Amino acid sequence: MFARIISFCLISIVVTGCSSVKDKNNSIAGKSGSMGGESSVVTEITANFSKAVEAKDAAKFKSLFLNDSVSWFAIISEQDASRYKNDPRHKKVNLHEIGHFAEWLVKTKEPTEVKFSDCKTSGDTDVMVADCGYAFYLGGKESNNGREVFILINTESGWKISGIAFSAKTPKKEDM
């Protein structure tokens, strides 16, 4: 009986949490983007993410995340899987650490840049998911692209990234 009550409560929380809070202008929690579109929260997060990558600013980059242990998964595309099949450092799904990427940004001598596009959002005033197209550039050349999904939470100090998963495929040789 107790297990049923707990299950019902969890389902209620999930269903309630997944329903969108919209204001009279049909926007996310009073933000400028509408459900399914790009919100001002996501515009700000992706802009700050891009600026930190381009500036190689580890502190600014890390400040976007809830903490250093946020899960960040890279999923290698099927087209690139054969390239990595004999490399034990790479699997289909790779877990990255925010701190290591921030350190790499600072150490690499080549210019870095990430561009986001076509962001779609869903959420309410406390949680949000953003699904964006992205392209990552190293030394002025596109090194990989795909879709990047951000899980965002509204904390006492503002919106923070609490998880990321992104597909990673390298551009075809004729695109490079």
Short mmCIF file of N, CA and C in Angstrom, two decimals:
data_model
loop_
_atom_site.label_atom_id
_atom_site.label_comp_id
_atom_site.label_asym_id
_atom_site.label_seq_id
_atom_site.Cartn_x
_atom_site.Cartn_y
_atom_site.Cartn_z
N MET A 1 0.83 -1.19 0.00
CA MET A 1 0.00 0.00 0.00
C MET A 1 0.87 1.26 0.00
N PHE A 2 1.88 1.26 0.88
CA PHE A 2 2.78 2.41 0.97
C PHE A 2 3.51 2.63 -0.37
N ALA A 3 3.93 1.51 -1.00
CA ALA A 3 4.62 1.61 -2.30
C ALA A 3 3.70 2.22 -3.35
N ARG A 4 2.40 1.87 -3.33
CA ARG A 4 1.45 2.45 -4.28
C ARG A 4 1.30 3.95 -4.07
N ILE A 5 1.25 4.37 -2.82
CA ILE A 5 1.11 5.80 -2.52
C ILE A 5 2.34 6.54 -3.01
N ILE A 6 3.53 6.00 -2.74
CA ILE A 6 4.78 6.63 -3.20
C ILE A 6 4.80 6.69 -4.72
N SER A 7 4.42 5.59 -5.38
CA SER A 7 4.39 5.57 -6.85
C SER A 7 3.44 6.61 -7.39
N PHE A 8 2.24 6.71 -6.78
CA PHE A 8 1.25 7.69 -7.22
C PHE A 8 1.79 9.10 -7.04
N CYS A 9 2.46 9.36 -5.91
CA CYS A 9 3.03 10.69 -5.65
C CYS A 9 4.10 11.02 -6.68
N LEU A 10 4.97 10.07 -6.99
CA LEU A 10 6.02 10.32 -7.99
C LEU A 10 5.42 10.59 -9.36
N ILE A 11 4.42 9.80 -9.74
CA ILE A 11 3.77 10.03 -11.04
C ILE A 11 3.12 11.42 -11.05
N SER A 12 2.48 11.80 -9.96
CA SER A 12 1.85 13.12 -9.88
C SER A 12 2.88 14.23 -10.02
N ILE A 13 4.02 14.05 -9.36
CA ILE A 13 5.08 15.06 -9.45
C ILE A 13 5.58 15.18 -10.87
N VAL A 14 5.82 14.03 -11.52
CA VAL A 14 6.33 14.05 -12.90
C VAL A 14 5.31 14.70 -13.83
N VAL A 15 4.06 14.29 -13.73
CA VAL A 15 3.02 14.86 -14.61
C VAL A 15 2.87 16.35 -14.35
N THR A 16 2.83 16.75 -13.09
CA THR A 16 2.70 18.16 -12.75
C THR A 16 3.92 18.93 -13.22
N GLY A 17 5.11 18.36 -13.01
CA GLY A 17 6.35 19.03 -13.41
C GLY A 17 6.47 19.17 -14.91
N CYS A 18 5.89 18.23 -15.65
CA CYS A 18 5.99 18.27 -17.10
C CYS A 18 4.99 19.22 -17.73
N SER A 19 3.94 19.58 -17.00
CA SER A 19 2.99 20.52 -17.58
C SER A 19 3.62 21.90 -17.59
N SER A 20 3.38 22.62 -18.62
CA SER A 20 4.04 23.91 -18.81
C SER A 20 3.31 25.03 -18.10
N VAL A 21 4.09 25.91 -17.50
CA VAL A 21 3.54 27.11 -16.90
C VAL A 21 3.62 28.20 -17.96
N LYS A 22 2.47 28.71 -18.39
CA LYS A 22 2.45 29.74 -19.44
C LYS A 22 1.78 30.99 -18.90
N ASP A 23 2.28 32.13 -19.34
CA ASP A 23 1.61 33.37 -18.94
C ASP A 23 0.57 33.73 -20.01
N LYS A 24 -0.04 34.89 -19.87
CA LYS A 24 -1.11 35.27 -20.79
C LYS A 24 -0.63 35.44 -22.23
N ASN A 25 0.68 35.60 -22.44
CA ASN A 25 1.23 35.71 -23.79
C ASN A 25 1.70 34.36 -24.31
N ASN A 26 1.35 33.26 -23.60
CA ASN A 26 1.70 31.91 -24.02
C ASN A 26 3.21 31.70 -24.07
N SER A 27 3.93 32.27 -23.12
CA SER A 27 5.38 32.10 -23.12
C SER A 27 5.83 31.35 -21.88
N ILE A 28 7.05 30.86 -21.91
CA ILE A 28 7.58 30.09 -20.81
C ILE A 28 7.81 31.00 -19.62
N ALA A 29 7.06 30.77 -18.59
CA ALA A 29 7.26 31.45 -17.32
C ALA A 29 7.54 32.93 -17.48
N GLY A 30 6.87 33.57 -18.43
CA GLY A 30 7.05 35.00 -18.61
C GLY A 30 8.29 35.36 -19.41
N LYS A 31 8.99 34.37 -19.95
CA LYS A 31 10.18 34.64 -20.76
C LYS A 31 9.72 34.92 -22.19
N SER A 32 10.64 35.35 -23.03
CA SER A 32 10.23 35.81 -24.35
C SER A 32 9.92 34.71 -25.34
N GLY A 33 10.41 33.51 -25.17
CA GLY A 33 10.17 32.45 -26.14
C GLY A 33 8.91 31.68 -25.80
N SER A 34 8.23 31.15 -26.80
CA SER A 34 7.05 30.35 -26.53
C SER A 34 7.44 28.89 -26.42
N MET A 35 6.55 28.09 -25.85
CA MET A 35 6.82 26.67 -25.71
C MET A 35 7.11 26.11 -27.10
N GLY A 36 8.15 25.31 -27.20
CA GLY A 36 8.54 24.76 -28.48
C GLY A 36 9.46 25.69 -29.24
N GLY A 37 9.58 26.93 -28.82
CA GLY A 37 10.47 27.89 -29.47
C GLY A 37 11.70 28.10 -28.62
N GLU A 38 12.38 29.18 -28.84
CA GLU A 38 13.59 29.46 -28.09
C GLU A 38 13.29 30.51 -27.03
N SER A 39 13.54 30.19 -25.77
CA SER A 39 13.26 31.12 -24.68
C SER A 39 14.45 32.04 -24.45
N SER A 40 14.19 33.14 -23.76
CA SER A 40 15.28 34.06 -23.43
C SER A 40 16.29 33.41 -22.50
N VAL A 41 15.83 32.48 -21.65
CA VAL A 41 16.75 31.74 -20.76
C VAL A 41 17.75 30.96 -21.60
N VAL A 42 17.26 30.23 -22.58
CA VAL A 42 18.13 29.41 -23.42
C VAL A 42 19.02 30.30 -24.28
N THR A 43 18.49 31.38 -24.79
CA THR A 43 19.30 32.32 -25.57
C THR A 43 20.47 32.83 -24.73
N GLU A 44 20.19 33.17 -23.49
CA GLU A 44 21.25 33.67 -22.60
C GLU A 44 22.26 32.58 -22.26
N ILE A 45 21.78 31.39 -21.92
CA ILE A 45 22.69 30.28 -21.55
C ILE A 45 23.59 29.93 -22.74
N THR A 46 23.01 29.75 -23.93
CA THR A 46 23.83 29.35 -25.08
C THR A 46 24.78 30.47 -25.49
N ALA A 47 24.37 31.73 -25.36
CA ALA A 47 25.26 32.85 -25.68
C ALA A 47 26.44 32.87 -24.71
N ASN A 48 26.17 32.70 -23.41
CA ASN A 48 27.25 32.69 -22.42
C ASN A 48 28.15 31.47 -22.59
N PHE A 49 27.58 30.34 -22.95
CA PHE A 49 28.35 29.12 -23.23
C PHE A 49 29.31 29.40 -24.39
N SER A 50 28.77 29.96 -25.48
CA SER A 50 29.58 30.27 -26.66
C SER A 50 30.69 31.28 -26.35
N LYS A 51 30.34 32.33 -25.61
CA LYS A 51 31.33 33.35 -25.25
C LYS A 51 32.45 32.77 -24.40
N ALA A 52 32.11 31.91 -23.45
CA ALA A 52 33.12 31.30 -22.58
C ALA A 52 34.04 30.39 -23.37
N VAL A 53 33.49 29.63 -24.32
CA VAL A 53 34.31 28.75 -25.16
C VAL A 53 35.25 29.58 -26.03
N GLU A 54 34.72 30.61 -26.66
CA GLU A 54 35.54 31.44 -27.54
C GLU A 54 36.62 32.20 -26.76
N ALA A 55 36.29 32.67 -25.57
CA ALA A 55 37.25 33.43 -24.75
C ALA A 55 38.19 32.50 -23.98
N LYS A 56 37.89 31.19 -24.00
CA LYS A 56 38.67 30.21 -23.24
C LYS A 56 38.68 30.58 -21.76
N ASP A 57 37.51 30.98 -21.28
CA ASP A 57 37.33 31.44 -19.91
C ASP A 57 36.76 30.30 -19.08
N ALA A 58 37.65 29.54 -18.43
CA ALA A 58 37.24 28.36 -17.66
C ALA A 58 36.29 28.72 -16.53
N ALA A 59 36.55 29.81 -15.83
CA ALA A 59 35.70 30.20 -14.70
C ALA A 59 34.29 30.54 -15.17
N LYS A 60 34.18 31.31 -16.25
CA LYS A 60 32.86 31.67 -16.78
C LYS A 60 32.14 30.41 -17.28
N PHE A 61 32.87 29.53 -17.95
CA PHE A 61 32.29 28.30 -18.46
C PHE A 61 31.73 27.46 -17.31
N LYS A 62 32.55 27.23 -16.30
CA LYS A 62 32.13 26.40 -15.17
C LYS A 62 30.99 27.03 -14.38
N SER A 63 30.89 28.37 -14.40
CA SER A 63 29.82 29.04 -13.66
C SER A 63 28.43 28.79 -14.26
N LEU A 64 28.38 28.31 -15.49
CA LEU A 64 27.11 28.02 -16.15
C LEU A 64 26.47 26.73 -15.63
N PHE A 65 27.28 25.90 -14.96
CA PHE A 65 26.84 24.58 -14.53
C PHE A 65 26.49 24.56 -13.05
N LEU A 66 25.62 23.64 -12.69
CA LEU A 66 25.22 23.47 -11.30
C LEU A 66 26.45 23.16 -10.44
N ASN A 67 27.32 22.29 -10.93
CA ASN A 67 28.58 21.96 -10.25
C ASN A 67 29.50 21.23 -11.23
N ASP A 68 30.70 20.90 -10.78
CA ASP A 68 31.69 20.24 -11.66
C ASP A 68 31.34 18.80 -12.00
N SER A 69 30.40 18.21 -11.29
CA SER A 69 30.08 16.80 -11.54
C SER A 69 28.85 16.62 -12.43
N VAL A 70 28.43 17.66 -13.10
CA VAL A 70 27.30 17.57 -14.02
C VAL A 70 27.63 16.57 -15.13
N SER A 71 26.68 15.70 -15.44
CA SER A 71 26.88 14.71 -16.51
C SER A 71 26.88 15.40 -17.87
N TRP A 72 27.87 15.03 -18.66
CA TRP A 72 28.01 15.60 -20.01
C TRP A 72 28.38 14.44 -20.92
N PHE A 73 27.41 13.98 -21.70
CA PHE A 73 27.60 12.80 -22.53
C PHE A 73 27.75 13.17 -24.00
N ALA A 74 28.77 12.60 -24.62
CA ALA A 74 28.96 12.72 -26.07
C ALA A 74 28.59 11.38 -26.68
N ILE A 75 27.70 11.40 -27.65
CA ILE A 75 27.29 10.19 -28.33
C ILE A 75 27.84 10.26 -29.74
N ILE A 76 28.77 9.34 -30.04
CA ILE A 76 29.44 9.33 -31.34
C ILE A 76 28.48 8.81 -32.41
N SER A 77 28.43 9.50 -33.53
CA SER A 77 27.52 9.12 -34.61
C SER A 77 27.92 7.77 -35.20
N GLU A 78 26.96 7.12 -35.81
CA GLU A 78 27.23 5.84 -36.47
C GLU A 78 28.28 6.01 -37.56
N GLN A 79 28.25 7.14 -38.27
CA GLN A 79 29.21 7.37 -39.35
C GLN A 79 30.65 7.44 -38.84
N ASP A 80 30.82 7.86 -37.57
CA ASP A 80 32.17 8.00 -37.00
C ASP A 80 32.57 6.83 -36.12
N ALA A 81 31.64 5.94 -35.80
CA ALA A 81 31.92 4.84 -34.86
C ALA A 81 33.06 3.96 -35.34
N SER A 82 33.14 3.70 -36.63
CA SER A 82 34.21 2.81 -37.14
C SER A 82 35.59 3.43 -36.92
N ARG A 83 35.67 4.74 -36.94
CA ARG A 83 36.95 5.41 -36.73
C ARG A 83 37.50 5.14 -35.33
N TYR A 84 36.60 4.98 -34.36
CA TYR A 84 37.00 4.83 -32.97
C TYR A 84 36.95 3.40 -32.46
N LYS A 85 36.57 2.44 -33.31
CA LYS A 85 36.32 1.09 -32.80
C LYS A 85 37.54 0.45 -32.13
N ASN A 86 38.75 0.83 -32.51
CA ASN A 86 39.95 0.26 -31.90
C ASN A 86 40.61 1.18 -30.89
N ASP A 87 39.95 2.26 -30.55
CA ASP A 87 40.49 3.22 -29.59
C ASP A 87 39.73 3.07 -28.27
N PRO A 88 40.39 2.50 -27.24
CA PRO A 88 39.68 2.25 -25.97
C PRO A 88 39.22 3.52 -25.26
N ARG A 89 39.74 4.68 -25.65
CA ARG A 89 39.32 5.93 -25.03
C ARG A 89 37.97 6.39 -25.53
N HIS A 90 37.53 5.85 -26.66
CA HIS A 90 36.26 6.28 -27.26
C HIS A 90 35.30 5.11 -27.38
N LYS A 91 34.09 5.37 -26.98
CA LYS A 91 33.00 4.41 -27.10
C LYS A 91 31.85 5.13 -27.79
N LYS A 92 30.78 4.43 -28.03
CA LYS A 92 29.59 5.05 -28.63
C LYS A 92 29.10 6.19 -27.73
N VAL A 93 29.07 5.94 -26.41
CA VAL A 93 28.65 6.95 -25.44
C VAL A 93 29.83 7.25 -24.53
N ASN A 94 30.21 8.52 -24.46
CA ASN A 94 31.38 8.95 -23.69
C ASN A 94 30.97 9.98 -22.66
N LEU A 95 31.35 9.73 -21.40
CA LEU A 95 31.08 10.68 -20.33
C LEU A 95 32.27 11.63 -20.23
N HIS A 96 31.98 12.92 -20.24
CA HIS A 96 33.01 13.94 -20.11
C HIS A 96 32.83 14.66 -18.78
N GLU A 97 33.88 15.33 -18.35
CA GLU A 97 33.82 16.11 -17.13
C GLU A 97 33.97 17.58 -17.48
N ILE A 98 33.14 18.39 -16.85
CA ILE A 98 33.13 19.83 -17.11
C ILE A 98 34.51 20.43 -16.85
N GLY A 99 35.12 20.08 -15.73
CA GLY A 99 36.43 20.62 -15.36
C GLY A 99 37.51 20.30 -16.37
N HIS A 100 37.50 19.05 -16.88
CA HIS A 100 38.52 18.67 -17.87
C HIS A 100 38.36 19.47 -19.16
N PHE A 101 37.12 19.65 -19.59
CA PHE A 101 36.90 20.43 -20.81
C PHE A 101 37.35 21.88 -20.59
N ALA A 102 37.02 22.45 -19.43
CA ALA A 102 37.42 23.83 -19.13
C ALA A 102 38.95 23.96 -19.14
N GLU A 103 39.63 22.98 -18.56
CA GLU A 103 41.11 22.98 -18.57
C GLU A 103 41.64 22.87 -19.99
N TRP A 104 41.03 22.01 -20.79
CA TRP A 104 41.45 21.85 -22.18
C TRP A 104 41.29 23.16 -22.94
N LEU A 105 40.15 23.85 -22.72
CA LEU A 105 39.92 25.13 -23.38
C LEU A 105 41.06 26.10 -23.13
N VAL A 106 41.47 26.20 -21.89
CA VAL A 106 42.53 27.14 -21.51
C VAL A 106 43.86 26.74 -22.13
N LYS A 107 44.15 25.44 -22.17
CA LYS A 107 45.46 24.95 -22.64
C LYS A 107 45.62 24.95 -24.15
N THR A 108 44.53 24.71 -24.89
CA THR A 108 44.66 24.59 -26.34
C THR A 108 45.03 25.95 -26.94
N LYS A 109 45.94 25.92 -27.88
CA LYS A 109 46.41 27.17 -28.50
C LYS A 109 45.51 27.60 -29.66
N GLU A 110 44.79 26.65 -30.23
CA GLU A 110 43.93 26.96 -31.37
C GLU A 110 42.66 27.67 -30.92
N PRO A 111 42.15 28.57 -31.75
CA PRO A 111 40.88 29.22 -31.43
C PRO A 111 39.75 28.18 -31.33
N THR A 112 38.84 28.40 -30.39
CA THR A 112 37.68 27.52 -30.22
C THR A 112 36.41 28.34 -30.34
N GLU A 113 35.39 27.70 -30.87
CA GLU A 113 34.11 28.39 -31.04
C GLU A 113 33.00 27.35 -31.12
N VAL A 114 31.85 27.67 -30.57
CA VAL A 114 30.67 26.83 -30.72
C VAL A 114 29.51 27.73 -31.13
N LYS A 115 28.75 27.26 -32.11
CA LYS A 115 27.59 28.01 -32.59
C LYS A 115 26.35 27.15 -32.39
N PHE A 116 25.31 27.76 -31.81
CA PHE A 116 24.05 27.07 -31.59
C PHE A 116 23.00 27.61 -32.56
N SER A 117 22.06 26.74 -32.93
CA SER A 117 20.98 27.14 -33.83
C SER A 117 19.74 26.30 -33.56
N ASP A 118 18.62 26.78 -34.05
CA ASP A 118 17.38 26.01 -34.04
C ASP A 118 17.07 25.40 -32.68
N CYS A 119 17.08 26.23 -31.63
CA CYS A 119 16.81 25.73 -30.28
C CYS A 119 15.31 25.60 -30.05
N LYS A 120 14.94 24.50 -29.46
CA LYS A 120 13.55 24.24 -29.07
C LYS A 120 13.56 24.01 -27.56
N THR A 121 12.53 24.50 -26.88
CA THR A 121 12.49 24.39 -25.43
C THR A 121 11.18 23.81 -24.94
N SER A 122 11.25 23.24 -23.76
CA SER A 122 10.07 22.77 -23.06
C SER A 122 10.36 22.89 -21.57
N GLY A 123 9.38 23.31 -20.80
CA GLY A 123 9.60 23.40 -19.37
C GLY A 123 8.68 24.38 -18.71
N ASP A 124 9.06 24.75 -17.49
CA ASP A 124 8.27 25.69 -16.71
C ASP A 124 9.21 26.64 -15.99
N THR A 125 8.80 27.20 -14.87
CA THR A 125 9.62 28.19 -14.18
C THR A 125 10.75 27.57 -13.36
N ASP A 126 10.79 26.24 -13.27
CA ASP A 126 11.81 25.57 -12.45
C ASP A 126 12.74 24.66 -13.23
N VAL A 127 12.22 23.99 -14.25
CA VAL A 127 13.03 23.09 -15.07
C VAL A 127 12.76 23.36 -16.53
N MET A 128 13.77 23.14 -17.34
CA MET A 128 13.62 23.36 -18.78
C MET A 128 14.58 22.43 -19.52
N VAL A 129 14.16 22.00 -20.68
CA VAL A 129 15.01 21.24 -21.57
C VAL A 129 15.15 22.05 -22.84
N ALA A 130 16.38 22.19 -23.30
CA ALA A 130 16.65 22.90 -24.55
C ALA A 130 17.34 21.93 -25.50
N ASP A 131 16.86 21.86 -26.71
CA ASP A 131 17.41 21.00 -27.75
C ASP A 131 17.87 21.91 -28.88
N CYS A 132 19.18 21.97 -29.11
CA CYS A 132 19.76 22.90 -30.08
C CYS A 132 20.65 22.19 -31.08
N GLY A 133 20.68 22.70 -32.29
CA GLY A 133 21.72 22.29 -33.21
C GLY A 133 23.00 23.00 -32.80
N TYR A 134 24.15 22.38 -33.05
CA TYR A 134 25.40 23.04 -32.72
C TYR A 134 26.48 22.65 -33.73
N ALA A 135 27.49 23.48 -33.80
CA ALA A 135 28.71 23.18 -34.56
C ALA A 135 29.88 23.67 -33.71
N PHE A 136 30.89 22.83 -33.54
CA PHE A 136 32.07 23.18 -32.75
C PHE A 136 33.23 23.38 -33.72
N TYR A 137 33.95 24.49 -33.54
CA TYR A 137 35.06 24.84 -34.41
C TYR A 137 36.35 24.85 -33.62
N LEU A 138 37.37 24.26 -34.20
CA LEU A 138 38.71 24.25 -33.62
C LEU A 138 39.67 24.76 -34.69
N GLY A 139 40.38 25.83 -34.37
CA GLY A 139 41.30 26.41 -35.35
C GLY A 139 40.60 26.94 -36.58
N GLY A 140 39.37 27.40 -36.40
CA GLY A 140 38.61 27.97 -37.52
C GLY A 140 37.92 26.95 -38.41
N LYS A 141 38.11 25.65 -38.14
CA LYS A 141 37.48 24.60 -38.94
C LYS A 141 36.49 23.82 -38.08
N GLU A 142 35.35 23.50 -38.69
CA GLU A 142 34.35 22.72 -37.97
C GLU A 142 34.91 21.34 -37.66
N SER A 143 34.95 20.98 -36.37
CA SER A 143 35.47 19.67 -35.99
C SER A 143 34.36 18.66 -35.71
N ASN A 144 33.20 19.12 -35.25
CA ASN A 144 32.05 18.24 -35.07
C ASN A 144 30.78 19.06 -34.95
N ASN A 145 29.66 18.37 -35.15
CA ASN A 145 28.36 19.03 -35.08
C ASN A 145 27.31 18.01 -34.70
N GLY A 146 26.11 18.48 -34.47
CA GLY A 146 25.00 17.58 -34.14
C GLY A 146 23.93 18.32 -33.37
N ARG A 147 23.28 17.61 -32.46
CA ARG A 147 22.27 18.19 -31.58
C ARG A 147 22.80 18.14 -30.16
N GLU A 148 22.51 19.18 -29.38
CA GLU A 148 22.92 19.24 -27.99
C GLU A 148 21.69 19.53 -27.14
N VAL A 149 21.49 18.69 -26.14
CA VAL A 149 20.34 18.82 -25.25
C VAL A 149 20.85 19.26 -23.88
N PHE A 150 20.30 20.35 -23.39
CA PHE A 150 20.64 20.89 -22.08
C PHE A 150 19.47 20.64 -21.13
N ILE A 151 19.76 20.18 -19.93
CA ILE A 151 18.77 20.14 -18.87
C ILE A 151 19.09 21.31 -17.96
N LEU A 152 18.16 22.23 -17.83
CA LEU A 152 18.37 23.46 -17.06
C LEU A 152 17.48 23.47 -15.84
N ILE A 153 18.02 23.96 -14.72
CA ILE A 153 17.23 24.10 -13.50
C ILE A 153 17.38 25.52 -12.97
N ASN A 154 16.31 26.01 -12.40
CA ASN A 154 16.29 27.36 -11.85
C ASN A 154 16.70 27.29 -10.38
N THR A 155 17.88 27.79 -10.05
CA THR A 155 18.41 27.73 -8.69
C THR A 155 18.25 29.08 -8.02
N GLU A 156 18.68 29.16 -6.76
CA GLU A 156 18.65 30.42 -6.03
C GLU A 156 19.50 31.48 -6.72
N SER A 157 20.52 31.04 -7.47
CA SER A 157 21.40 31.99 -8.16
C SER A 157 21.16 32.02 -9.67
N GLY A 158 19.98 31.61 -10.10
CA GLY A 158 19.63 31.68 -11.51
C GLY A 158 19.67 30.31 -12.18
N TRP A 159 19.43 30.33 -13.48
CA TRP A 159 19.38 29.10 -14.27
C TRP A 159 20.77 28.51 -14.41
N LYS A 160 20.87 27.19 -14.22
CA LYS A 160 22.13 26.46 -14.34
C LYS A 160 21.93 25.21 -15.18
N ILE A 161 22.98 24.79 -15.84
CA ILE A 161 22.97 23.55 -16.61
C ILE A 161 23.19 22.40 -15.63
N SER A 162 22.27 21.43 -15.63
CA SER A 162 22.41 20.29 -14.73
C SER A 162 22.71 19.00 -15.48
N GLY A 163 22.76 19.06 -16.79
CA GLY A 163 23.10 17.90 -17.60
C GLY A 163 23.13 18.26 -19.07
N ILE A 164 23.99 17.56 -19.81
CA ILE A 164 24.09 17.76 -21.26
C ILE A 164 24.29 16.40 -21.92
N ALA A 165 23.65 16.22 -23.06
CA ALA A 165 23.95 15.09 -23.94
C ALA A 165 24.01 15.67 -25.35
N PHE A 166 25.02 15.25 -26.11
CA PHE A 166 25.10 15.76 -27.48
C PHE A 166 25.55 14.68 -28.43
N SER A 167 24.99 14.72 -29.64
CA SER A 167 25.46 13.83 -30.69
C SER A 167 26.67 14.49 -31.32
N ALA A 168 27.63 13.66 -31.72
CA ALA A 168 28.85 14.21 -32.29
C ALA A 168 29.18 13.48 -33.59
N LYS A 169 29.16 14.25 -34.65
CA LYS A 169 29.58 13.69 -35.93
C LYS A 169 30.55 14.68 -36.57
N THR A 170 31.53 14.13 -37.26
CA THR A 170 32.48 15.00 -37.94
C THR A 170 31.92 15.33 -39.31
N PRO A 171 32.22 16.52 -39.80
CA PRO A 171 31.71 16.88 -41.13
C PRO A 171 32.33 15.99 -42.19
N LYS A 172 31.59 15.76 -43.26
CA LYS A 172 32.14 14.99 -44.39
C LYS A 172 33.29 15.76 -44.99
N LYS A 173 34.24 15.05 -45.55
CA LYS A 173 35.46 15.68 -46.10
C LYS A 173 35.12 16.80 -47.07
N GLU A 174 34.08 16.63 -47.88
CA GLU A 174 33.75 17.66 -48.86
C GLU A 174 33.19 18.91 -48.18
N ASP A 175 32.71 18.78 -46.92
CA ASP A 175 32.20 19.94 -46.17
C ASP A 175 33.31 20.67 -45.44
N MET A 176 34.47 20.08 -45.32
CA MET A 176 35.55 20.68 -44.52
C MET A 176 36.38 21.65 -45.31
#
